Short mmCIF file of C-alpha atoms in Angstrom, two decimals:
data_model
loop_
_atom_site.label_atom_id
_atom_site.label_comp_id
_atom_site.label_asym_id
_atom_site.label_seq_id
_atom_site.Cartn_x
_atom_site.Cartn_y
_atom_site.Cartn_z
CA MET A 174 111.18 -116.78 174.77
CA SER A 175 111.76 -117.55 178.42
CA VAL A 176 109.31 -116.74 181.19
CA HIS A 177 112.13 -115.22 183.22
CA THR A 178 113.84 -111.99 182.27
CA PHE A 179 117.54 -111.74 183.03
CA LYS A 180 119.82 -108.80 182.70
CA LYS A 181 122.22 -109.65 179.87
CA VAL A 182 125.74 -110.03 181.18
CA ARG A 183 129.08 -110.65 179.59
CA PRO A 184 130.83 -113.56 181.31
CA ASP A 185 134.23 -112.91 182.80
CA ALA A 186 137.25 -114.73 181.38
CA ARG A 187 136.46 -117.94 183.28
CA GLY A 188 132.76 -117.79 182.42
CA SER A 189 133.64 -117.21 178.78
CA THR A 190 135.88 -120.29 178.82
CA ASP A 191 133.05 -122.28 180.36
CA CYS A 192 130.63 -120.98 177.71
CA ALA A 193 133.04 -122.19 175.05
CA GLU A 194 133.16 -125.59 176.79
CA LEU A 195 129.36 -125.67 176.90
CA ILE A 196 129.22 -124.95 173.17
CA LYS A 197 131.81 -127.66 172.51
CA ILE A 198 129.81 -130.21 174.53
CA MET A 199 126.56 -129.33 172.80
CA SER A 200 128.23 -129.57 169.38
CA ALA A 201 129.37 -133.09 170.29
CA GLN A 202 125.82 -133.91 171.44
CA GLU A 203 124.44 -132.67 168.13
CA LYS A 204 126.86 -134.91 166.19
CA ILE A 205 125.85 -137.91 168.29
CA CYS A 206 122.16 -137.18 167.75
CA LEU A 207 122.70 -137.00 163.99
CA ARG A 208 124.63 -140.29 164.07
CA LEU A 209 121.83 -141.89 166.11
CA LEU A 210 119.34 -140.69 163.51
CA ASP A 211 121.46 -142.27 160.77
CA LEU A 212 121.61 -145.54 162.73
CA ALA A 213 117.83 -145.48 163.20
CA ASP A 214 117.50 -145.30 159.40
CA GLN A 215 119.92 -148.22 159.07
CA GLU A 216 117.85 -150.21 161.57
CA ARG A 217 114.69 -149.52 159.57
CA LEU A 218 116.31 -150.76 156.37
CA ALA A 219 117.71 -153.82 158.12
CA VAL A 220 114.24 -154.74 159.41
CA LEU A 221 112.62 -154.16 156.02
CA GLU A 222 115.25 -156.25 154.25
CA GLY A 223 115.43 -158.94 156.94
CA ARG A 224 119.11 -158.34 157.69
CA VAL A 225 119.24 -159.41 161.35
CA HIS A 226 123.03 -159.13 161.61
CA ASP A 227 122.97 -155.51 160.38
CA LEU A 228 120.19 -154.74 162.85
CA GLU A 229 122.29 -156.14 165.70
CA ILE A 230 125.31 -154.07 164.63
CA ALA A 231 123.29 -150.86 164.40
CA THR A 232 121.72 -151.53 167.81
CA ARG A 233 125.13 -152.08 169.44
CA GLN A 234 126.44 -148.88 167.87
CA LYS A 235 123.39 -146.98 169.13
CA ASP A 236 123.93 -148.36 172.64
CA GLY A 237 127.50 -147.05 172.65
CA LEU A 238 126.41 -143.64 171.40
CA VAL A 239 123.67 -143.41 174.02
CA GLU A 240 126.25 -144.09 176.73
CA GLU A 241 128.47 -141.34 175.30
CA MET A 242 125.48 -138.99 175.15
CA GLU A 243 124.74 -139.66 178.83
CA ARG A 244 128.35 -138.78 179.74
CA LEU A 245 128.19 -135.60 177.68
CA GLU A 246 124.85 -134.62 179.22
CA GLN A 247 126.27 -135.04 182.71
CA ARG A 248 129.26 -132.88 181.72
CA ARG A 249 126.97 -130.30 180.09
CA ARG A 250 124.92 -129.97 183.27
CA THR A 251 128.05 -129.56 185.37
CA VAL A 252 129.49 -126.87 183.10
CA ALA A 253 126.10 -125.11 182.87
CA ARG A 254 125.97 -124.92 186.69
CA VAL A 255 129.46 -123.37 186.69
CA VAL A 256 128.40 -120.78 184.10
CA CYS A 257 125.24 -120.06 186.08
CA ALA A 258 127.32 -119.52 189.20
CA ALA A 259 129.67 -117.17 187.29
CA LEU A 260 126.62 -115.17 186.16
CA SER A 261 124.95 -115.29 189.61
CA LEU A 262 122.07 -117.35 188.23
CA SER A 263 120.26 -120.19 189.93
CA PRO A 264 121.84 -123.60 189.30
CA ASP A 265 118.38 -124.71 188.12
CA THR A 266 118.37 -122.16 185.30
CA SER A 267 117.42 -123.78 182.00
CA LEU A 268 119.83 -123.79 179.10
CA LEU A 269 117.60 -121.39 177.17
CA GLU A 270 117.45 -119.00 180.13
CA LEU A 271 121.21 -119.26 180.54
CA ALA A 272 121.79 -118.53 176.85
CA GLU A 273 119.43 -115.57 177.02
CA ALA A 274 121.32 -114.17 180.00
CA ILE A 275 124.63 -114.11 178.11
CA GLU A 276 125.62 -111.32 175.76
CA GLY A 277 127.15 -111.75 172.38
CA GLU A 278 127.93 -114.59 170.04
CA ASP A 279 127.95 -117.28 172.76
CA SER A 280 124.28 -116.55 173.43
CA THR A 281 123.34 -116.94 169.78
CA ARG A 282 125.41 -120.09 169.34
CA LEU A 283 123.93 -121.73 172.47
CA ILE A 284 120.36 -120.90 171.43
CA GLU A 285 120.93 -122.24 167.91
CA LEU A 286 122.69 -125.39 169.12
CA ARG A 287 119.98 -126.07 171.68
CA GLN A 288 117.30 -125.76 169.00
CA ARG A 289 119.14 -128.00 166.53
CA VAL A 290 119.69 -130.67 169.18
CA MET A 291 116.03 -130.50 170.23
CA ASP A 292 114.89 -130.76 166.58
CA THR A 293 117.17 -133.73 165.95
CA VAL A 294 116.01 -135.47 169.14
CA ALA A 295 112.39 -134.99 168.01
CA ARG A 296 113.21 -136.55 164.61
CA LEU A 297 115.06 -139.37 166.36
CA ARG A 298 112.09 -140.03 168.63
CA GLU A 299 109.77 -140.24 165.59
CA SER A 300 112.16 -142.57 163.79
CA ASN A 301 112.51 -144.83 166.83
CA GLU A 302 108.73 -144.98 167.27
CA SER A 303 108.32 -145.86 163.59
CA ASN A 304 111.01 -148.55 163.86
CA LEU A 305 109.35 -149.99 166.95
CA LEU A 306 106.04 -150.23 165.11
CA LEU A 307 107.76 -151.84 162.13
CA MET A 308 109.52 -154.39 164.37
CA ARG A 309 106.26 -155.22 166.13
CA LYS A 310 104.55 -155.80 162.78
CA SER A 311 107.45 -158.00 161.67
CA LEU A 312 107.21 -159.97 164.89
CA ASP A 313 103.44 -160.38 164.37
CA LEU A 314 104.12 -161.81 160.90
CA VAL A 315 106.69 -164.25 162.28
CA ARG A 316 104.28 -165.36 165.01
CA GLU A 317 101.50 -165.86 162.47
CA SER A 318 103.82 -167.88 160.23
CA ILE A 319 104.83 -170.09 163.15
CA ARG A 320 101.18 -170.53 164.13
CA GLN A 321 100.32 -171.57 160.56
CA LEU A 322 103.25 -174.01 160.47
CA ARG A 323 102.25 -175.58 163.76
CA ARG A 324 98.64 -175.91 162.68
CA SER A 325 99.70 -177.45 159.38
CA MET A 326 102.04 -179.93 161.06
CA GLY A 327 99.38 -180.93 163.57
CA THR A 328 96.91 -181.91 160.84
CA GLY A 329 99.33 -184.11 158.95
CA GLU A 330 98.71 -182.18 155.73
CA VAL A 331 101.36 -182.79 153.08
CA TYR A 332 101.82 -181.47 149.60
CA THR A 333 103.53 -182.85 146.54
CA SER A 334 106.06 -180.86 144.54
CA ASP A 335 103.25 -179.69 142.23
CA GLY A 336 101.32 -178.29 145.22
CA ARG A 337 98.64 -180.95 145.37
CA GLN A 338 97.61 -182.75 148.47
CA PRO A 339 97.87 -186.55 148.18
CA VAL A 340 94.65 -188.42 148.85
CA ALA A 341 95.95 -190.56 151.71
CA ALA A 342 98.25 -188.09 153.48
CA THR A 343 99.23 -189.55 156.82
CA ASN A 344 102.80 -188.32 156.99
CA THR A 345 103.59 -185.19 159.04
CA VAL A 346 106.03 -183.85 156.42
CA MET A 347 104.89 -180.52 154.99
CA VAL A 348 106.33 -181.04 151.49
CA ASP A 349 106.70 -184.45 149.87
CA CYS A 350 109.99 -184.25 147.97
CA ARG A 351 109.61 -187.75 146.45
CA ALA A 352 107.21 -186.63 143.77
#
């Protein structure tokens, strides 16, 4: 519950229209958050399966959705300020405080939408952190493989097709395909 206590008011016709617009914007934000969560799962699978192209596609799609989310958030803030003004509330009133100040179904819908969006954002944050850790581990493995290859090439070690090292290996080829 909010720290502030507001007298519940029923918005006038304009305020009610703006509340409906606020609900519409937040519903769109929720859909984008769910899509971002789905894309984060796709990224995780792409990393695990080594599908770089799929990872690039998912990342581009996420970038586009983040841009759309930023536009919606800007619009949501603008509409929220209009609703606050219609209810004689401070323009700095939080969404929860605003929802609590409204009577009726709009209040309930805003509170529920806000909570669902916040829950989805928390899940998205966890997924992104997990993906980042997974990508870092993958990068560490690639770096270690490259380090091993460089070290092997620098020593002139070669191997025959049966995995043995020839006695007089002076060539810098890693695998001797002649055998």
